[in-house]
Coordinates of C-alpha atoms and ligand atoms in Angstrom, one line a residue:
X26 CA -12.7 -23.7 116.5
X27 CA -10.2 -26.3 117.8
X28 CA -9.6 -27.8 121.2
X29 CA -7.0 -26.0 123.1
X30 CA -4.9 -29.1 123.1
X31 CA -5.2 -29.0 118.9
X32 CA -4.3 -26.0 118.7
X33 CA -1.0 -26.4 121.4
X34 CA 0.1 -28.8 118.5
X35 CA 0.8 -25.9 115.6
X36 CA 3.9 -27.2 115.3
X37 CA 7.0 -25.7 112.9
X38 CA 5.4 -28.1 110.3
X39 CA 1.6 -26.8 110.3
X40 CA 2.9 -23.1 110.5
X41 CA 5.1 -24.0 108.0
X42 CA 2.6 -25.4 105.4
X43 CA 0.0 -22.5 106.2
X44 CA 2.1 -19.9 105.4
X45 CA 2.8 -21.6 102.5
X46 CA -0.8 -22.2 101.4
X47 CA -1.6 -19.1 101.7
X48 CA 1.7 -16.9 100.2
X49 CA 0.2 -16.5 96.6
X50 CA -2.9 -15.3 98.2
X51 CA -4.0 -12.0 96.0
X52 CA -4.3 -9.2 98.1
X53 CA -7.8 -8.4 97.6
X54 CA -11.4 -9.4 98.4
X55 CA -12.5 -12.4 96.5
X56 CA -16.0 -10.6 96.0
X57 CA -14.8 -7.6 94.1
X58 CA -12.3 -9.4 91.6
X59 CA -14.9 -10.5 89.8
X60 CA -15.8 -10.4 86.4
X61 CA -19.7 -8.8 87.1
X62 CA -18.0 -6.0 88.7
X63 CA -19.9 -2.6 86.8
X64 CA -18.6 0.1 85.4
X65 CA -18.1 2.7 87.8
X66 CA -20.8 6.1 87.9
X67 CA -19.0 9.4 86.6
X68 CA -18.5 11.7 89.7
X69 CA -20.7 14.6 90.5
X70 CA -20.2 17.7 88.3
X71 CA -21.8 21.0 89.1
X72 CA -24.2 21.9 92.0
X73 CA -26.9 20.0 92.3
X74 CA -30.9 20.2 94.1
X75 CA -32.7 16.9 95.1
X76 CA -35.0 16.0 97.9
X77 CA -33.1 13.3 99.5
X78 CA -29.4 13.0 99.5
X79 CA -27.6 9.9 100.9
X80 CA -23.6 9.6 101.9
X81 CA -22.2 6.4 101.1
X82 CA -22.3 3.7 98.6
X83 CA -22.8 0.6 100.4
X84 CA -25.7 -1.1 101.4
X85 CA -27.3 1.1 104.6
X86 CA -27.2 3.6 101.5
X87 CA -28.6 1.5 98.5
X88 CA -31.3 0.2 100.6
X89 CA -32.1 3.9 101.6
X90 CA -32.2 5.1 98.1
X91 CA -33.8 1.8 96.7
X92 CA -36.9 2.1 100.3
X93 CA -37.2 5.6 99.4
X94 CA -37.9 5.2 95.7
X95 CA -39.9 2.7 96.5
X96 CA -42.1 3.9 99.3
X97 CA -42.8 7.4 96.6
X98 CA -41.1 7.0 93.3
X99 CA -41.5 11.1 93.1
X100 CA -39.2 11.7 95.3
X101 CA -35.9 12.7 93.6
X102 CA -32.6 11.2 95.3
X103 CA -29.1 11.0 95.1
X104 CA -26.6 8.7 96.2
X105 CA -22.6 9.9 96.2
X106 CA -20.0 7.3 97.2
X107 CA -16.7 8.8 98.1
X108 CA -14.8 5.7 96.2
X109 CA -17.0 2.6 94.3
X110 CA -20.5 1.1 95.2
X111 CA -19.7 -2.0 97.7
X112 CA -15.8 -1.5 97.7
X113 CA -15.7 -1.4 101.5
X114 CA -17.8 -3.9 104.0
X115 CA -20.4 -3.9 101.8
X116 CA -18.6 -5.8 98.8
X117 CA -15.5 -7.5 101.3
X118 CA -17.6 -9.5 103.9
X119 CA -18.5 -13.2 105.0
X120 CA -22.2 -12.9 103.2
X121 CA -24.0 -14.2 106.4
X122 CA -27.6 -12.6 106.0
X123 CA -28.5 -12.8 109.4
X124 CA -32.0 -12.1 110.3
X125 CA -30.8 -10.7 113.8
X126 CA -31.1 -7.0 114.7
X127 CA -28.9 -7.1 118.1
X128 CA -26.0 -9.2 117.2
X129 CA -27.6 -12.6 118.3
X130 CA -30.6 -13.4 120.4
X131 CA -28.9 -13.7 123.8
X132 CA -27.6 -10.6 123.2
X133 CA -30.8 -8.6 122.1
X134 CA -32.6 -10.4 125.8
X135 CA -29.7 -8.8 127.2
X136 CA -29.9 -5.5 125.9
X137 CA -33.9 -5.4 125.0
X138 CA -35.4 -7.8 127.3
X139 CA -39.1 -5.6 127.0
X140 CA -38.5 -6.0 123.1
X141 CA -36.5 -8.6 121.7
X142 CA -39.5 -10.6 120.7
X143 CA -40.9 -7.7 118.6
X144 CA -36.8 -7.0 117.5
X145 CA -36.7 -10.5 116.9
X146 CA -40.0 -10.3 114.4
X147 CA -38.5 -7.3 112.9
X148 CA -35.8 -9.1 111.9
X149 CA -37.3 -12.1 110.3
X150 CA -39.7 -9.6 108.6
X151 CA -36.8 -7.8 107.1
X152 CA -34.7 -10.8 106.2
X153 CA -37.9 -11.9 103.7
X154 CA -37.7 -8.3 102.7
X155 CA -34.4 -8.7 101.5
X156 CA -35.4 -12.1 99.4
X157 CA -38.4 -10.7 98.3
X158 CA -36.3 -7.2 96.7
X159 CA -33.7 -9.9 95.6
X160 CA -36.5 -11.7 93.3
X161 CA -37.9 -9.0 92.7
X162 CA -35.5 -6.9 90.8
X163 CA -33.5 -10.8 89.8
X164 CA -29.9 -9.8 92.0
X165 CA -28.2 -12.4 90.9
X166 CA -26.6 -12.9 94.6
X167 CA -26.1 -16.6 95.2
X168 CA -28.8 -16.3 97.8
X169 CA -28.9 -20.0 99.9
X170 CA -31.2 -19.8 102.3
X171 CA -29.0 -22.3 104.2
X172 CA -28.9 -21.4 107.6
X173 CA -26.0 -21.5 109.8
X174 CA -24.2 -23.9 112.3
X175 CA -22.6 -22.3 115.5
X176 CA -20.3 -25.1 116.2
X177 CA -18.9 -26.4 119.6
X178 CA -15.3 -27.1 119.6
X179 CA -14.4 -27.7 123.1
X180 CA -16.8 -28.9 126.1
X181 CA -17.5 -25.4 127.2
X182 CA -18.3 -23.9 124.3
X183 CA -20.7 -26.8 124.2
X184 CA -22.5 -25.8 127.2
X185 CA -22.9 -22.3 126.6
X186 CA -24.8 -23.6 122.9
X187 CA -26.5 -25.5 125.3
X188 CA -27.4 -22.6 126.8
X189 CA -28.6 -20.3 123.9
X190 CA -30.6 -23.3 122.3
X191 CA -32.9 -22.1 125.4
X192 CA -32.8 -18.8 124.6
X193 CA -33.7 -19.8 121.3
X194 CA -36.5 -21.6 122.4
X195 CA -37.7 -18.8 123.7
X196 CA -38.5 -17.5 120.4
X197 CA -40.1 -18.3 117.4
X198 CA -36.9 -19.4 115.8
X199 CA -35.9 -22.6 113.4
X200 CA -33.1 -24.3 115.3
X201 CA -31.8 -28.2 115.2
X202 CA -29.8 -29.0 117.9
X203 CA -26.8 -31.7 116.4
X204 CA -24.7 -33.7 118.9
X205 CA -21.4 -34.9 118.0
X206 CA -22.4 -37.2 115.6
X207 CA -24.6 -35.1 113.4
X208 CA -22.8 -32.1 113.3
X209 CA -20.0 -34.1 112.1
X210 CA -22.6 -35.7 109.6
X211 CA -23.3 -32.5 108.0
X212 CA -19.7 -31.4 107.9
X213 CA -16.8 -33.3 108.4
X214 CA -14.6 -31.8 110.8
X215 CA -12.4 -33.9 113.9
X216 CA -12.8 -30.9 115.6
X217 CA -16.7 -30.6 116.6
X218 CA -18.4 -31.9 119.6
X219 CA -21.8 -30.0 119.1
X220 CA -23.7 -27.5 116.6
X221 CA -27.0 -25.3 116.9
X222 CA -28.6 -24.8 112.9
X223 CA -30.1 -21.6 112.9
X224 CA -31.9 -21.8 110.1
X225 CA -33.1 -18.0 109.6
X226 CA -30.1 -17.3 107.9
X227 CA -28.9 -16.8 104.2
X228 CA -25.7 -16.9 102.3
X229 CA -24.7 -14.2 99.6
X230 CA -22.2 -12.7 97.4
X231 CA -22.0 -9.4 99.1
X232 CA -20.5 -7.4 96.2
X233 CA -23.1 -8.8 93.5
X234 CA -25.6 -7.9 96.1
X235 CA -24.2 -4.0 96.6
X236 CA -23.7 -4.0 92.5
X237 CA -27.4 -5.6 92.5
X238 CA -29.0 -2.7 95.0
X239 CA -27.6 -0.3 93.2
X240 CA -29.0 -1.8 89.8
X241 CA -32.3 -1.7 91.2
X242 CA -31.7 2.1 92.4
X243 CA -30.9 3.2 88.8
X244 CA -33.9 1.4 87.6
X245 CA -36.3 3.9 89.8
X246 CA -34.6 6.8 88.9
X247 CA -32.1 7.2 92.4
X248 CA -29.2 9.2 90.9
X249 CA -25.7 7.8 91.5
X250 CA -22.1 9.2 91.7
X251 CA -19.3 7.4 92.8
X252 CA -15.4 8.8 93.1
X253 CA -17.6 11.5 95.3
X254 CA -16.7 12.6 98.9
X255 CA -18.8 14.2 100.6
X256 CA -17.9 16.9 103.6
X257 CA -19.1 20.2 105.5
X258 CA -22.5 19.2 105.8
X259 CA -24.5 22.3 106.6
X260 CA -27.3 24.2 106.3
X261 CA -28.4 26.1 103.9
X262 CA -31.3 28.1 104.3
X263 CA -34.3 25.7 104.5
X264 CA -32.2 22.6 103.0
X265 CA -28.9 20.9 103.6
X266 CA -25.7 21.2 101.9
X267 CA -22.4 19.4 101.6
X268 CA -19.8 20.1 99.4
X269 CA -18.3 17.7 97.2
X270 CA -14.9 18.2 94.7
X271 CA -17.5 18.9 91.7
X272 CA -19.6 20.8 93.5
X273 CA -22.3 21.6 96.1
X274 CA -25.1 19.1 96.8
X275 CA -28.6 20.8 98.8
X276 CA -31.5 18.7 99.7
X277 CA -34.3 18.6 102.2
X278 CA -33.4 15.9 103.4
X279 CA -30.1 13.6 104.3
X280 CA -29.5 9.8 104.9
X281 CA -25.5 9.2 106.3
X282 CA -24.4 6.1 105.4
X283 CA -20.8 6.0 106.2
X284 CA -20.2 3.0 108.5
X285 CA -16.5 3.1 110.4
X286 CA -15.1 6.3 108.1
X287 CA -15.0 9.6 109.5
X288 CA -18.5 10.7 110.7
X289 CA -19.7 13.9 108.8
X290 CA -21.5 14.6 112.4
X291 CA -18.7 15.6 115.0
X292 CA -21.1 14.3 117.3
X293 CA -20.5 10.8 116.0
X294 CA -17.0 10.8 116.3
X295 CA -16.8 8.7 119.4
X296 CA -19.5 6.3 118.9
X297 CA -17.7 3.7 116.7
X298 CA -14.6 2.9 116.3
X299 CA -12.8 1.2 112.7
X300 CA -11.9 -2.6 113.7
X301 CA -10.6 -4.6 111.0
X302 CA -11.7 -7.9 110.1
X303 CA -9.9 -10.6 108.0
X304 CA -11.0 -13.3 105.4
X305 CA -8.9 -15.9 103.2
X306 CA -11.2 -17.9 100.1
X307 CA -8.8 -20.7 98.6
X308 CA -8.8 -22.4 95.5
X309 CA -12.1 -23.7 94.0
X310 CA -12.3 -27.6 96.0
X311 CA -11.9 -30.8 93.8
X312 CA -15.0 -33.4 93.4
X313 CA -12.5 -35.4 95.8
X314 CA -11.7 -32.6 99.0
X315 CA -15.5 -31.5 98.1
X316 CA -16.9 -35.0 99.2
X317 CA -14.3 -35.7 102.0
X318 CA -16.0 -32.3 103.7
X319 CA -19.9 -33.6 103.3
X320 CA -21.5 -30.2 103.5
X321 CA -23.8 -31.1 101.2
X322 CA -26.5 -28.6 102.8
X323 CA -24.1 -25.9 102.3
X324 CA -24.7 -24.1 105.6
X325 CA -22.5 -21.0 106.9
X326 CA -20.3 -22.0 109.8
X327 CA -19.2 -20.3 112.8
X328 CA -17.3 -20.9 116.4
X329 CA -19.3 -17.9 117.6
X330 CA -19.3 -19.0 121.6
X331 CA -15.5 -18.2 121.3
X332 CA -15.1 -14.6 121.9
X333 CA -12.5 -14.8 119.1
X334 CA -14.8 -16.5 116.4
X335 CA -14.3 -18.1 112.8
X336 CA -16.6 -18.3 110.2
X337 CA -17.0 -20.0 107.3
X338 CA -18.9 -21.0 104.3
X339 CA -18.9 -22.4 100.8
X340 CA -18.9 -19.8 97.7
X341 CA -21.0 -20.8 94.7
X342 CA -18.0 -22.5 92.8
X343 CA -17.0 -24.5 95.9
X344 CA -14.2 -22.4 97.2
X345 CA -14.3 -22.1 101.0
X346 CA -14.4 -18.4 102.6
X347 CA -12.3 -18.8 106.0
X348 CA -12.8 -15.1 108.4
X349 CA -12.5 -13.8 111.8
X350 CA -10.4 -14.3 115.4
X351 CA -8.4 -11.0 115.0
X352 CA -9.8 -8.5 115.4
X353 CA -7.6 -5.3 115.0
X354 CA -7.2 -2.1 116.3
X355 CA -5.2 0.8 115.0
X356 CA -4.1 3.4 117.5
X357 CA -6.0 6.9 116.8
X358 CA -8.8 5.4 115.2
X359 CA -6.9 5.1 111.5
X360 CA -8.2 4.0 108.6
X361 CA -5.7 3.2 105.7
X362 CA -5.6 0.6 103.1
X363 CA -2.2 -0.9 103.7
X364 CA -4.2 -2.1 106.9
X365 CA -6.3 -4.8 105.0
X366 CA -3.3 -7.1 104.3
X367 CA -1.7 -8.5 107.8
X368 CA 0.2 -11.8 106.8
X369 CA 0.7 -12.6 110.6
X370 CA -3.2 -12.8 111.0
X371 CA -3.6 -14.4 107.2
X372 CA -0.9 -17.5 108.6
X373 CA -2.7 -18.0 112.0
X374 CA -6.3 -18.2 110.2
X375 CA -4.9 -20.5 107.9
X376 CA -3.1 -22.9 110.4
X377 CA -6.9 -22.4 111.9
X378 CA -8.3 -24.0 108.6
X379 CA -6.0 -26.8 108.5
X380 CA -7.0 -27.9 111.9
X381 CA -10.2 -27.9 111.2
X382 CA -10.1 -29.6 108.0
X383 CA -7.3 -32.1 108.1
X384 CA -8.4 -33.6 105.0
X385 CA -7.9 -30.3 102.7
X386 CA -4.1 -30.8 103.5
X387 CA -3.3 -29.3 99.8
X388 CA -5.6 -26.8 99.2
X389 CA -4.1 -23.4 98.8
X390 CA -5.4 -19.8 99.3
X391 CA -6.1 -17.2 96.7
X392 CA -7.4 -14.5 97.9
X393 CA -6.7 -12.7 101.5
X394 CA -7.8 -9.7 102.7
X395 CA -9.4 -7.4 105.4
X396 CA -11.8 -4.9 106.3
X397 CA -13.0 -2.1 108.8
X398 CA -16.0 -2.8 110.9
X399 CA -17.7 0.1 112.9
X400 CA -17.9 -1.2 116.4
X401 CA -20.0 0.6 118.5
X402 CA -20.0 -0.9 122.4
X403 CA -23.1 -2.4 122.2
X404 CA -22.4 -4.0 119.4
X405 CA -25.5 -3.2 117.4
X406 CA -26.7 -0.3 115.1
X407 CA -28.2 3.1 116.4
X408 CA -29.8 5.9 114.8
X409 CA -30.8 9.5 115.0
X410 CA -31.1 13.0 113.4
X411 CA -29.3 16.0 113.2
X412 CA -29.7 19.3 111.8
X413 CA -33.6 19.8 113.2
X414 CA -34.3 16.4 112.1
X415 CA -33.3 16.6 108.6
X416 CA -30.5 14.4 108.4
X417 CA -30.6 10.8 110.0
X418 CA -28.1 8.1 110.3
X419 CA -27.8 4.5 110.8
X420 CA -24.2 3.4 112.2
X421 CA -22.5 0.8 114.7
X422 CA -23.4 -2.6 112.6
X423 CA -20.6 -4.3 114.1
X424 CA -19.9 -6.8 112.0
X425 CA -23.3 -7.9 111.9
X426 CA -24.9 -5.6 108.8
X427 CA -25.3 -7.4 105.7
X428 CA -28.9 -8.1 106.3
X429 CA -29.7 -5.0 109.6
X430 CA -28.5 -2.4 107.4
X431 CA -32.0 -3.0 105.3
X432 CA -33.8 -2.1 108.4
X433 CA -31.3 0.5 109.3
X434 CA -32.0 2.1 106.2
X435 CA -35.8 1.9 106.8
X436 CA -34.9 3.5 110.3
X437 CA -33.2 6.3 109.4
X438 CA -35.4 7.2 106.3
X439 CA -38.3 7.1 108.9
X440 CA -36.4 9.1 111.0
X441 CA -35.6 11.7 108.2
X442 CA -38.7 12.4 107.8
X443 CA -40.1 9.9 105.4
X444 CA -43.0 8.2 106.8
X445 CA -44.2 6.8 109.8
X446 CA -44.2 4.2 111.7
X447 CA -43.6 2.4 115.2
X448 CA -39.9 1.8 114.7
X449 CA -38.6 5.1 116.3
X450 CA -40.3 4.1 119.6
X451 CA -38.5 1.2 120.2
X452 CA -35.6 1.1 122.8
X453 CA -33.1 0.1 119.9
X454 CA -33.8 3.3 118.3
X455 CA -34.5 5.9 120.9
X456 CA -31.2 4.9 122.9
X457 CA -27.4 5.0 122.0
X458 CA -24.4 3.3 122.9
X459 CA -21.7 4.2 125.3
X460 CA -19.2 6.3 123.2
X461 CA -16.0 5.1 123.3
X462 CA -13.3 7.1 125.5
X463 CA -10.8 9.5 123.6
X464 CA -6.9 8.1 123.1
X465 CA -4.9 7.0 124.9
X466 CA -7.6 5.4 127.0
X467 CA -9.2 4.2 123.9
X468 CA -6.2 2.1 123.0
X469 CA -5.5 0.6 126.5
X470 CA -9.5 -0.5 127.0
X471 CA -9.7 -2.1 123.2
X472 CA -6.4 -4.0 124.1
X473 CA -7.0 -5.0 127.4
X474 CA -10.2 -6.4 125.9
X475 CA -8.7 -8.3 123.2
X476 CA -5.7 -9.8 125.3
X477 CA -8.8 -10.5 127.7
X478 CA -10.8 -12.1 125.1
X479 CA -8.0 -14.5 124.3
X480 CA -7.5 -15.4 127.7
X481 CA -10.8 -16.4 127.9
X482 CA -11.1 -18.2 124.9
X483 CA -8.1 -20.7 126.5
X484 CA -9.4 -20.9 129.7
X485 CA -12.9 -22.9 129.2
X486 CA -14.5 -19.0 128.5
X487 CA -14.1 -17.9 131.6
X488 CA -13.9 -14.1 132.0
X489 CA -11.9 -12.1 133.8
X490 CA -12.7 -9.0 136.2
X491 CA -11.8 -6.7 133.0
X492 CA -14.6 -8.7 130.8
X493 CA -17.1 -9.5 134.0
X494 CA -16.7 -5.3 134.5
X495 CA -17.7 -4.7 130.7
X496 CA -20.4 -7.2 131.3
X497 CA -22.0 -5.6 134.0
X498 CA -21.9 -1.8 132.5
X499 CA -23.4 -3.1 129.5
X500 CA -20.3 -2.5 127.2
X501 CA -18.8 -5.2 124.3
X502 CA -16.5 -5.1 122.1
X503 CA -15.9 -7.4 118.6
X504 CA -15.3 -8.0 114.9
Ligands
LIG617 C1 -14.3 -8.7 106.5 C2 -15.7 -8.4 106.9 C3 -16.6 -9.5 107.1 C4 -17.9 -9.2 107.4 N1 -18.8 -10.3 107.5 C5 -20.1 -10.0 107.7 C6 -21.1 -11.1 107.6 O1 -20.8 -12.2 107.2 N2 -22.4 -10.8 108.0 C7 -22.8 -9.6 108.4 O2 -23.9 -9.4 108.7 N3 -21.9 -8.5 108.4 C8 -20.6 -8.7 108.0 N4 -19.7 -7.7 108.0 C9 -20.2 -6.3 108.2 C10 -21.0 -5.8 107.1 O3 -20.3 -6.0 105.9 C11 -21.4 -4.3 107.3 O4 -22.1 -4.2 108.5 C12 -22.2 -3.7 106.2 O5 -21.7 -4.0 104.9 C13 -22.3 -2.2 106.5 O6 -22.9 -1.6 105.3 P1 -22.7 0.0 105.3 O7 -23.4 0.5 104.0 O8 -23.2 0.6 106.5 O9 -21.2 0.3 105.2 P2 -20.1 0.2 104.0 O10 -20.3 -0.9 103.1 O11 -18.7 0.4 104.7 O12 -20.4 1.5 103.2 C14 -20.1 2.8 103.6 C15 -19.7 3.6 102.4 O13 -19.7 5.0 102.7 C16 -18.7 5.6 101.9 N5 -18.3 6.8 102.5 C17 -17.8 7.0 103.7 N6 -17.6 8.4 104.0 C18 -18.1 9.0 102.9 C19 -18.2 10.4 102.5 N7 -17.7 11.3 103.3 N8 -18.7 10.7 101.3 C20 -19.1 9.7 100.4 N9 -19.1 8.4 100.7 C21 -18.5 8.0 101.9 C22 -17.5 4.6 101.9 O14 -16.7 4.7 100.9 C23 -18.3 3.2 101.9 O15 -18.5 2.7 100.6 C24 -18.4 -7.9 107.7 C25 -17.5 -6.8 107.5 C26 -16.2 -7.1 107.1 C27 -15.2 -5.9 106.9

């Protein structure tokens, strides 16, 4: 991001000129006001029998559908979506493919030291799985497989991307270490004193790549129905059931794919909580404002040593999508749409942009919005089954699921019963995260974090007793 001194200088004037940039904003996600958006599925009618059923129409449930049809095209599935394919993270994110399993590699050594290697493959092998399945059934996604700059705006975050370049180097990863100089080479900002390129990374359009998924379902048969709720999952005899407002689905099998909503599992209920997340995309950029940025190589951006993080990257008409620092909490664990539009947050990320890029003084916003994130407290997914193993679920992405929720798909078909292999024996999927505490305490610890967290982030990183206590139990918290 900025130095602290910068960012001590959002004067009346800069606050003043962001809010105005960003006022006309449309209040929606960039991704899904688009023109390639489909038509949407008619809702189930009638009771209905299939072998696999799968809750939720974003991408932990295309890919399930899509690796199941795959893996035996006999097998007869079904997909309900209680709104539209993609509407929520899936079609509303930042489009960072990241090929990382655990939320970053310091963070997998830390969590997995016997197996992030092996996590570390995993993830690589599944990032080329998602290319290869993008080719394969022509997505028409934007994919840039660009990489992405963590940035260094202030001397410590320097040294801690000083750190994880070692970590890095402990794996088999693509990384170019850029001083001063060359980071500001590849993109012009006054504010950057350092920059790790990880290059296993790719850019997206989320929503043509939930719309794209779901394409390639339909093409093998997966049946789809969206405007479709599910609830009171059950059994039923030898099967399982859930009941929908058109009627009764039973199948021998179920994939839950419902990322931060309400769990249809009571048993899930604590283990993620909904944190929203915000983004702003401005105007398509002028030849001029394009060339006074450089970023010719079009990489994604992020700050991601702060622990209240931007990122950034360019769409594929030259707008710029600006995300992240707040990360927000509502009390009781609520979910509702008049939550994914906080102008206070929209001004500060915009003063944020400004900073950073000087030079786009006139560029205005036109799209600002936010979404929920299922945090669990370690940040990255977990699995398991229910029901005597016949339904399976993949949750607690974190923020960090556009490319994971591939593999958490694979996992939790696996896990379902559909085959094999060596996945559910590794730590990541045999163990769970600490479940959050019930309200009030809830509240208090997620706040405490986040005023924490800021504190940090303006005192060269360093962590309080609160945060060093988290640490050492193991526990996170983020967007
Ligand atoms: C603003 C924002 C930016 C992000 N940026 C990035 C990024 O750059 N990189 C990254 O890796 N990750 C990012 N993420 C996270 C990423 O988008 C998610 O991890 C990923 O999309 C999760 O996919 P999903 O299918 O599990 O969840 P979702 O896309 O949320 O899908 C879950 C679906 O289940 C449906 N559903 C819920 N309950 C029911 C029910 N009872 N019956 C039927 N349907 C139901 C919902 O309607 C929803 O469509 C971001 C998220 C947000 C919000």
């Amino acid at each position: 991001m900025m130095s602290n001194t910068t960012r001590d200088r959002t004067d009346a004037s800069l606050r003043h000129a962001s809010a105005r940039a960003v006022q006309d904003a449309l209040p929606a996600p960039f991704w899904l006001d688009s023109p390639a958006a489909p038509e949407p599925h008619a809702p189930l009618e009638g009771d209905h029998e299939c072998e696999l059923a799968v809750v939720g129409g974003g991408y932990t449930g295309l890919w399930a559908a899509l690796l199941a049809k795959e893996r035996d095209p006999s097998t007869d599935v079904l997909l309900v979506e209680a709104d539209r394919i993609g509407w929520q993270a899936s079609g509303r994110n930042g489009g960072f493919c990241m090929w990382s399993l655990t939320h970053g590699a310091k963070h997998g050594f830390d969590l997995f030291p016997d197996e992030n290697e092996r996590l570390d493959q995993l993830g690589m092998a599944n990032l080329d799985e998602i290319e290869r399945a993008v080719a394969k059934y022509g997505i028409d996604c934007g994919w840039e497989r660009t990489g992405d700059i963590e940035v260094a705006t202030e001397p410590w975050e320097a040294a801690k991307l000083e750190e994880k370049r070692e970590v890095w180097a402990r794996l088999d990863q693509r990384i170019t270490w850029l001083d001063r100089e060359a980071v500001r080479a590849e993109i012009a900002s006054p504010t950057y004193l350092a920059g790790l390129w990880l290059m296993n990374v790719a850019l997206v359009d989320p929503a043509r790549l939930a719309w794209g998924l779901a394409r390639a379902c339909e093409q093998l048969g997966v049946r789809i129905h969206e405007h479709t709720p599910a609830s009171d999952l059950r059994r039923a005899g030898s099967a399982v059931a859930f009941t929908t407002p058109g009627g009764t689905v039973r199948a021998r099998r179920v994939v839950l794919a419902t990322n931060a909503f309400p769990p249809l599992l009571r048993r899930l209920k604590l283990r993620t909580v909904p944190i929203y997340d915000y983004a702003l995309v401005t105007e398509p950029l002028s030849r001029e404002q394009r060339e006074a940025i450089g970023w010719r190589r079009r990489q994604g951006v992020s700050d991601g040593e702060r622990n209240q993080f931007h990122y950034y990257r360019l769409t594929q008409d030259d707008r710029i999508l600006w995300g992240g620092y707040d990360a927000i909490y509502h009390y009781g664990s609520r979910i509702r749409p008049q939550f994914e539009q906080r102008p206070t947050t929209f001004n500060k990320l915009a003063e944020h942009f400004f900073v950073t890029f000087p030079q786009l003084e006139d560029v205005r916003f036109t799209h600002a919005w936010g979404g929920v994130i299922d945090t669990c407290t370690r940040l990255c997914p977990f699995f398991g089954t229910a029901m005597g193993g016949q339904v399976a679920y993949a949750l607690g992405y974190t923020g960090n699921g556009v490319a994971s929720s591939r593999f958490g798909a694979q996992v939790a078909l696996e896990l379902s019963g559909q085959g094999r292999s060596s996945l559910s024996e590794l730590a990541l999927v045999r163990t769970k995260p600490i479940p959050w505490p019930p309200e009030p305490l809830r509240f208090g610890a997620i706040e405490l974090t986040r005023w924490s967290f800021a504190h940090a982030d303006s005192h060269n990183g360093r962590r309080n007793l609160w945060l060093r206590l988290l640490d050492r139990i193991g526990v996170g918290f983020g967007s």
